[in-house]
Rosetta silent file (secondary structure, phi, psi, omega in degrees, C-alpha in Angstrom):
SEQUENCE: XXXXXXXXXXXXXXXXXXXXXXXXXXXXXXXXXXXXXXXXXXXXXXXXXXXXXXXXXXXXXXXXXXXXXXXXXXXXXXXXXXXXXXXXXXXXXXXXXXXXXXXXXXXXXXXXXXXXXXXXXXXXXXXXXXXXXXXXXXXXXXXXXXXXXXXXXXXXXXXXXXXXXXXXXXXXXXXXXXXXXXXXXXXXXXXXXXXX
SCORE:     score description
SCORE:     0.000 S_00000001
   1 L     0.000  -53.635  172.037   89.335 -117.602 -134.512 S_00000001
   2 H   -55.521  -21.514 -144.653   88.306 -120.940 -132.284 S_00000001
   3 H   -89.616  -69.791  179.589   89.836 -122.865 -135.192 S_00000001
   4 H   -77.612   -2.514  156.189   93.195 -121.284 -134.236 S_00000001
   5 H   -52.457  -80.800 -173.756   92.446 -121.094 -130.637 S_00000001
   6 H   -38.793  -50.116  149.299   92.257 -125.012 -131.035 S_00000001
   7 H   -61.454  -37.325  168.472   95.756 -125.046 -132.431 S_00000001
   8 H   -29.372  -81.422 -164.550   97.023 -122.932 -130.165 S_00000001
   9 H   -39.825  -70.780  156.007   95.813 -124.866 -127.563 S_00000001
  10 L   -55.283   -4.105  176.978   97.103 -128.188 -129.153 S_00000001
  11 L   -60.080  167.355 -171.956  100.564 -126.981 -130.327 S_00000001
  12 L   -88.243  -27.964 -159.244  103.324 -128.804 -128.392 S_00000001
  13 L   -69.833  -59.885  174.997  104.826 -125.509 -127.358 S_00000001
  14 H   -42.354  -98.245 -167.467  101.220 -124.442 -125.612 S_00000001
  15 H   -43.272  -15.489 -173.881  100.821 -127.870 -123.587 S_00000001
  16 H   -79.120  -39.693 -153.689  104.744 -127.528 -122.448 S_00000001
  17 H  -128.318    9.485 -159.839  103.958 -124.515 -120.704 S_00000001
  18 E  -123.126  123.819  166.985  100.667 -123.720 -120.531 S_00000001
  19 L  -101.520  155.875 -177.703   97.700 -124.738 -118.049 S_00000001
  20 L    47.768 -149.768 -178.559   94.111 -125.015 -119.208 S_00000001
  21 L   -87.721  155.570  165.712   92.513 -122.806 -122.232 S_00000001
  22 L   -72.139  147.053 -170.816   94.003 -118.967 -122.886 S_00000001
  23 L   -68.528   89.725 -168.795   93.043 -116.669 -120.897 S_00000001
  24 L  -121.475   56.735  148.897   91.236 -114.523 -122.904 S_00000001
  25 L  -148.990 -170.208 -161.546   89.423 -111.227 -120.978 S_00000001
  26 L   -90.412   16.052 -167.601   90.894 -109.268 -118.517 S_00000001
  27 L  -107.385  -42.022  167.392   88.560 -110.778 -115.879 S_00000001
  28 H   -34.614  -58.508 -135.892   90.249 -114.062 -116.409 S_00000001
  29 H   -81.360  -45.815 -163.067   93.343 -112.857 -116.447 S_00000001
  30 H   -84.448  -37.419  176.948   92.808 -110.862 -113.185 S_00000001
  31 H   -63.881  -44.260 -137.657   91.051 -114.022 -111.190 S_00000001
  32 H   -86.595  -64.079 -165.827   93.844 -116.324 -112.284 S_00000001
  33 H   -71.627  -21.994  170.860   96.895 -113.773 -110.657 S_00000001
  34 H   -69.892  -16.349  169.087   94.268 -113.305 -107.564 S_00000001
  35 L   -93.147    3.538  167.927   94.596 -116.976 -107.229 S_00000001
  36 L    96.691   24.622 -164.875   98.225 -117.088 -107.436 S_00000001
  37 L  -113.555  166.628 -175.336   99.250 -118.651 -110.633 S_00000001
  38 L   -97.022  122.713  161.567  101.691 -116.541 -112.848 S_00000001
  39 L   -62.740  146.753  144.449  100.632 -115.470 -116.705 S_00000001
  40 L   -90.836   90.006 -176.546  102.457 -116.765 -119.654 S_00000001
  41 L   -56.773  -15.095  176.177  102.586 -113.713 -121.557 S_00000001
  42 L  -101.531    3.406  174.767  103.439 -115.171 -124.476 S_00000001
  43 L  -113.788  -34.973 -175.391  100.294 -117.665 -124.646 S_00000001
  44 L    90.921   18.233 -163.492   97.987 -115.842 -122.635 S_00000001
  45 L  -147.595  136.678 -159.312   97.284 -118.525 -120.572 S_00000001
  46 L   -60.216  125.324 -172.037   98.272 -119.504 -116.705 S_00000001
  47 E   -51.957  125.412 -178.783  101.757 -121.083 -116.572 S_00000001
  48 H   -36.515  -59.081 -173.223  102.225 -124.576 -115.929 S_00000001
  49 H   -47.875  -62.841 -171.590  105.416 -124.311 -113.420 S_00000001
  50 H   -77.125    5.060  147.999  102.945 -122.004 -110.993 S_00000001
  51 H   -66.474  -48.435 -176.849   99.635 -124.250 -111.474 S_00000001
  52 H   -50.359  -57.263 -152.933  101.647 -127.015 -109.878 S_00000001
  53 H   -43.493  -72.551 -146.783  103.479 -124.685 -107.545 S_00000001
  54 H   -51.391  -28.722 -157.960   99.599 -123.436 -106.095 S_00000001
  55 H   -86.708  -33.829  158.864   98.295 -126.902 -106.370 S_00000001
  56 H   -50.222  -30.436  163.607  100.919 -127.967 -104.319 S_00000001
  57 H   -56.067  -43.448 -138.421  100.359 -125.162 -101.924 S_00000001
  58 H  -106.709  -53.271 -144.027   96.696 -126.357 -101.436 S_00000001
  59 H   -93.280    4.827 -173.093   97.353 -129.909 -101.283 S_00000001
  60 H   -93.239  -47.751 -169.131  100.005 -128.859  -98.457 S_00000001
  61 H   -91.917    5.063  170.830   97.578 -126.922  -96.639 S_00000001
  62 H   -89.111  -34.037  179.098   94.575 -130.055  -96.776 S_00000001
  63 H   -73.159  -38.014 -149.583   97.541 -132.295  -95.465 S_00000001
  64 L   -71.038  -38.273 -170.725   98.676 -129.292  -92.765 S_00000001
  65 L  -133.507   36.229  176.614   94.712 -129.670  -91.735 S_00000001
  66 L   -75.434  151.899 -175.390   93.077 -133.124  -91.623 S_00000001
  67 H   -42.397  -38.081 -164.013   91.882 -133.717  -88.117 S_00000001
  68 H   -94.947   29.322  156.044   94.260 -135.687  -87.498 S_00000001
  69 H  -100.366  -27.494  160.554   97.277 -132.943  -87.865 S_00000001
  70 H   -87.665   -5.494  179.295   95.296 -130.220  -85.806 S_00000001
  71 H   -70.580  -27.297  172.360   94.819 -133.190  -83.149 S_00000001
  72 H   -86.445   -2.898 -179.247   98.593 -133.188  -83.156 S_00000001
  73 H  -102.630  -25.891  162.167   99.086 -129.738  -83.096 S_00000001
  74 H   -54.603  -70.559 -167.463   96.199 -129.471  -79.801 S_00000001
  75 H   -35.554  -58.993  164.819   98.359 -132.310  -78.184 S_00000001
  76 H   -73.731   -7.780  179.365  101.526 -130.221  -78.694 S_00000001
  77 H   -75.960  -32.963 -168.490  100.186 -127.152  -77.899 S_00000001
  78 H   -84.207  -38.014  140.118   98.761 -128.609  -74.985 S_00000001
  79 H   123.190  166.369  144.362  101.754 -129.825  -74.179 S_00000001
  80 H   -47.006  -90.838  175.368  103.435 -126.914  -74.114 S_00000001
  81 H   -31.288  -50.827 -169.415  101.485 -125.499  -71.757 S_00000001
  82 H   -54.618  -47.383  168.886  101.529 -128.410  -69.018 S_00000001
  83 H   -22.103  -81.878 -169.911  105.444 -127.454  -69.522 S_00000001
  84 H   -29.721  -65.098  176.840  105.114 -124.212  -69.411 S_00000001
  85 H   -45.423  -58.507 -164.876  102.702 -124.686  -65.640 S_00000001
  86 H   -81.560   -5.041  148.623  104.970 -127.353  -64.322 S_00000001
  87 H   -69.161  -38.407  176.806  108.057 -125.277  -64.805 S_00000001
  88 H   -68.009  -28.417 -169.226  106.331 -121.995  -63.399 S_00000001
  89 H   -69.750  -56.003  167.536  105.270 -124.186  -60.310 S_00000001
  90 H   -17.800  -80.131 -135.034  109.218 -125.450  -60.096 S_00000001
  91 H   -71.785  -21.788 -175.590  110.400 -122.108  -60.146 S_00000001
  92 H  -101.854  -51.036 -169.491  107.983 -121.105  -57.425 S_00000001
  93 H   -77.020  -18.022  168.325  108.279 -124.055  -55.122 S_00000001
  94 H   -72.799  -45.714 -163.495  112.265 -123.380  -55.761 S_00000001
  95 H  -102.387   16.015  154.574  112.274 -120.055  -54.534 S_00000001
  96 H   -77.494  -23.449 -148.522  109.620 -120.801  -51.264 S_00000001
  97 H   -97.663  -57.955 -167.532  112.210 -123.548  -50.767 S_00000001
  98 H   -54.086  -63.443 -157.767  115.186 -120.711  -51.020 S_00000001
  99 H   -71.633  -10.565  171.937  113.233 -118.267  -48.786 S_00000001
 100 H   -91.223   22.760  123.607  112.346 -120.917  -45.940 S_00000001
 101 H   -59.418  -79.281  120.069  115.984 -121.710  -45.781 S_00000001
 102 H    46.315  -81.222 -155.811  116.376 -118.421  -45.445 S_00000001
 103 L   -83.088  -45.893  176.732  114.084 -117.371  -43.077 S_00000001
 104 L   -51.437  -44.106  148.984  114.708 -120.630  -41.138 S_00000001
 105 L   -23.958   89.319 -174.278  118.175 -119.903  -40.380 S_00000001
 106 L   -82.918  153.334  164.569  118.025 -118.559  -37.103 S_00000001
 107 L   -97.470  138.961  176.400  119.883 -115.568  -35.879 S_00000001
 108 L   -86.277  132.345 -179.757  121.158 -115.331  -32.504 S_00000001
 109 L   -81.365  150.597 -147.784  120.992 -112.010  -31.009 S_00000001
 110 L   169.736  121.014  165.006  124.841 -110.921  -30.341 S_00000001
 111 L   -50.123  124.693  169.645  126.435 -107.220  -29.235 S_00000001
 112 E  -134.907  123.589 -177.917  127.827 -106.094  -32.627 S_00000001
 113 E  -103.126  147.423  174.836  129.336 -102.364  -32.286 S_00000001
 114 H   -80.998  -49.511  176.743  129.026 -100.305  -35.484 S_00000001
 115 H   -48.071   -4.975 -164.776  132.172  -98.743  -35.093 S_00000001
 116 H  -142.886  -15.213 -161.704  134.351 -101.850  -35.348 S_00000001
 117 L   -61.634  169.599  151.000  132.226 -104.480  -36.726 S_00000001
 118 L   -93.312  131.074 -173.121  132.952 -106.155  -40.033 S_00000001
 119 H   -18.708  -34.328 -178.116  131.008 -104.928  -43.155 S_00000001
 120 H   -68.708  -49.661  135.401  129.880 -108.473  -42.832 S_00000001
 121 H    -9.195  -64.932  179.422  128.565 -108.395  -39.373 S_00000001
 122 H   -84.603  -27.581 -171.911  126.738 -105.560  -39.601 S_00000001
 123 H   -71.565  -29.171 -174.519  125.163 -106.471  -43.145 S_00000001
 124 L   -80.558    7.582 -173.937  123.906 -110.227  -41.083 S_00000001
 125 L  -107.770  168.264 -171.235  122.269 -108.124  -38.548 S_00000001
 126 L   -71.703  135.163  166.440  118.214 -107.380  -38.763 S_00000001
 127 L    97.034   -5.838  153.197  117.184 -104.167  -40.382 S_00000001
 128 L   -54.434 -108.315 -176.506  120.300 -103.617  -42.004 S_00000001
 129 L    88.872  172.022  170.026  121.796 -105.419  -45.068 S_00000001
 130 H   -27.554  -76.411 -166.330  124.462 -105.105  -47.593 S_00000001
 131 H   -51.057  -40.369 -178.213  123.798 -101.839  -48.819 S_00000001
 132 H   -76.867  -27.082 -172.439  123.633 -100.336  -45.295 S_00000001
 133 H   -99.452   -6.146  161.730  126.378 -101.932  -43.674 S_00000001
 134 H   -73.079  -54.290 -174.476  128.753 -100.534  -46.960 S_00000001
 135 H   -58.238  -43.449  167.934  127.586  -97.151  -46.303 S_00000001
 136 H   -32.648  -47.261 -165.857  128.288  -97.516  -42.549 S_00000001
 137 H   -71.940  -64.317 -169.823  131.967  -98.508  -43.334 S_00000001
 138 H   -50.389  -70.459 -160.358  132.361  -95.452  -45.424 S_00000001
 139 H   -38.633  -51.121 -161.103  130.740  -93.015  -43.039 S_00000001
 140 H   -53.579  -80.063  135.637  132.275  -94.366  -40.167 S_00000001
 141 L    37.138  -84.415 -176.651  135.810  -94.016  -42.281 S_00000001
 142 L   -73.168  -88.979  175.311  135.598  -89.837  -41.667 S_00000001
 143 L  -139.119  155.883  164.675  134.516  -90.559  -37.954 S_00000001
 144 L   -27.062  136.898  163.528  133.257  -92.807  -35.482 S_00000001
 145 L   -64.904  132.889  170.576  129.326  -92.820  -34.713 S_00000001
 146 L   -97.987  -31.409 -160.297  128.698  -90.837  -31.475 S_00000001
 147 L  -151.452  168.001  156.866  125.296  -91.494  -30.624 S_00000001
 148 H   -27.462  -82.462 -172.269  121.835  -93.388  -31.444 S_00000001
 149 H   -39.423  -35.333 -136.987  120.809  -89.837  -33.273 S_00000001
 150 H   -91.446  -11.582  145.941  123.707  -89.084  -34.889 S_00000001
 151 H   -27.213  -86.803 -163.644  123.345  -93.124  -36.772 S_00000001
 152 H   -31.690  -27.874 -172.466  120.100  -91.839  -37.725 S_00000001
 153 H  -114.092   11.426  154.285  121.084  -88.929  -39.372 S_00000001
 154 H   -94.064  -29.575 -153.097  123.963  -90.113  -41.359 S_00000001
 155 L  -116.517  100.077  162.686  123.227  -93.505  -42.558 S_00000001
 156 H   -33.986  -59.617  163.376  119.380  -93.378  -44.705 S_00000001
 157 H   -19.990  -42.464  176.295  119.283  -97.053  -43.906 S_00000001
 158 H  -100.957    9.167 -173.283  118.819  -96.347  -40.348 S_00000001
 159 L  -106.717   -7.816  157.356  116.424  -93.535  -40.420 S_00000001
 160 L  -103.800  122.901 -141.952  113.448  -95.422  -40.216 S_00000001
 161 L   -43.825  -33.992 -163.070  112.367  -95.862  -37.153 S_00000001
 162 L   -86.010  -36.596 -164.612  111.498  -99.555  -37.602 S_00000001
 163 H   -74.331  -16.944 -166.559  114.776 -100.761  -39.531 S_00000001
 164 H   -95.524    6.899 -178.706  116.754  -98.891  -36.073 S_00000001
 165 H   -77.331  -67.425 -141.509  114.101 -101.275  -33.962 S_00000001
 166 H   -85.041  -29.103  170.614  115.223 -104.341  -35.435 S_00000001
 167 H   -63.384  -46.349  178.959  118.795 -103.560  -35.864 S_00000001
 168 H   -83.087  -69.683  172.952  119.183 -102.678  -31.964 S_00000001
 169 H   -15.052  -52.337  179.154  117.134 -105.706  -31.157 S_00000001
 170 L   -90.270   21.012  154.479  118.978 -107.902  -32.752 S_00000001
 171 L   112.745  -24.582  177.260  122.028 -106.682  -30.872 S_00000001
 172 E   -69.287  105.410  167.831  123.679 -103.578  -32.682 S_00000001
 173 E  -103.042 -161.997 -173.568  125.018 -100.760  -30.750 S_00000001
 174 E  -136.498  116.955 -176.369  126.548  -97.325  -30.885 S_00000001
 175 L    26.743   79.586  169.739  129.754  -97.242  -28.276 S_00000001
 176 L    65.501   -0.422 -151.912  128.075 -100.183  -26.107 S_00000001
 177 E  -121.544  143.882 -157.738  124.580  -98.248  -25.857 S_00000001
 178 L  -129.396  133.436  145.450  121.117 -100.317  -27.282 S_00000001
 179 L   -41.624  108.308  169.240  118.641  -97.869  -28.978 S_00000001
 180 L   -32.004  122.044 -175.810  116.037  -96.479  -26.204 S_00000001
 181 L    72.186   28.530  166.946  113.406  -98.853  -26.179 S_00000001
 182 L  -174.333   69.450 -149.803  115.100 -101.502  -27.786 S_00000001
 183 L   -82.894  164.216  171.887  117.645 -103.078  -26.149 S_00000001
 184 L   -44.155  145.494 -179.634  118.661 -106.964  -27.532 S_00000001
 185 L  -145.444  138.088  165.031  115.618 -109.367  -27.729 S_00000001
 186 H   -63.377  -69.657  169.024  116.023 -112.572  -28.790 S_00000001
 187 H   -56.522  -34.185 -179.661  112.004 -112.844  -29.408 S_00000001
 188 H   -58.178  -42.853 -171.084  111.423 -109.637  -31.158 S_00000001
 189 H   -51.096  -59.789 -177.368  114.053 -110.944  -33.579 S_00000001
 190 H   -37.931  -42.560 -170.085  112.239 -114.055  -34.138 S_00000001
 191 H   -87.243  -14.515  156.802  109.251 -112.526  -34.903 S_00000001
 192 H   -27.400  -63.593 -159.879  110.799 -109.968  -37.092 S_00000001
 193 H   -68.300  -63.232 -177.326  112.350 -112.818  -39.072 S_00000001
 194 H   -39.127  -35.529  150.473  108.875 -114.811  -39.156 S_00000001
 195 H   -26.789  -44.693 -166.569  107.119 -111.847  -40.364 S_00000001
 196 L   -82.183    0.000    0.000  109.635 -111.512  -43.510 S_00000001
């Protein structure tokens, strides 16, 4: 039996396609496919194409991890990250930059009547906004604001106590009439804004 093992093994066919000696128990057989190479079923013995492929795999993953390929892979990771920081910092010092523009912008206190104003007008005054000075237009639409109260109890925008502070401060009335207790203030505004 080694006698023809040894031919096998030396046949031309066997060396085209064949790595090492045949495999022959089932312990081999089973370490060899846990290590990734493919049988030759018709030799018994691990196939040639898929020793190379794995050896190539291996010698790919000793090149992938000599120091000096994870030193390049720290360096880019690292960075990354400095990237990563000095973009998040941008992006932060851009929008402190937006809101002190912003906030810096002073407003001048100015009579603005809600019944007549333009959506625009009333959305630039404090304690407003957009959203509040759309709904205004609509309400207003079916009829004219009568009073202080009767703001408050249509437009949700206005119904806290503080946003109908800063809104009459800064100049908004109801048929010529300043909230009670808050008629325009120039300073209140200010600090309102500073505050923000």
């Amino acid at each position: 039996m080694a006698c023809s093992d040894q031919k096998l093994e030396a046949s031309a066919e066997y060396q085209a396609v064949c790595h090492g000696i045949p495999l022959k128990t089932v312990e081999a057989r089973q370490r060899a496919q846990e290590d990734g190479y493919h049988i030759n079923e018709t030799f018994n013995c691990i196939d040639q194409a898929s020793f190379e492929a794995v050896q190539r795999h291996y010698a790919e993953l000793a090149a992938a991890n000599t120091l000096e390929k994870i030193a390049q892979r720290n360096a880019a990771r690292e960075q990354r990250l400095v990237q990563d920081k000095t973009a998040q910092a941008n992006e932060i010092l851009t929008r402190r930059a937006q809101a002190d523009t912003s906030s810096s912008t002073p407003f001048t206190v100015h009579p603005v009547e809600i019944n007549t104003a333009s959506e625009a007008e009333l959305a630039s005054m404090p304690g407003v906004g957009p959203d509040t000075a759309r709904t205004i237009i609509q309400e207003r639409t079916n009829s004219p604001f009568e009073s202080w109260p009767d703001v408050v109890h249509r437009i949700i925008g206005l119904s806290a106590a503080q946003n109908v502070v800063y809104a009459s401060s800064g100049g908004l009335m109801v048929n010529g009439e300043s909230f009670n207790g808050a008629p325009p203030d120039q300073q209140v505004v200010d600090t309102i804004l500073k505050k923000r």
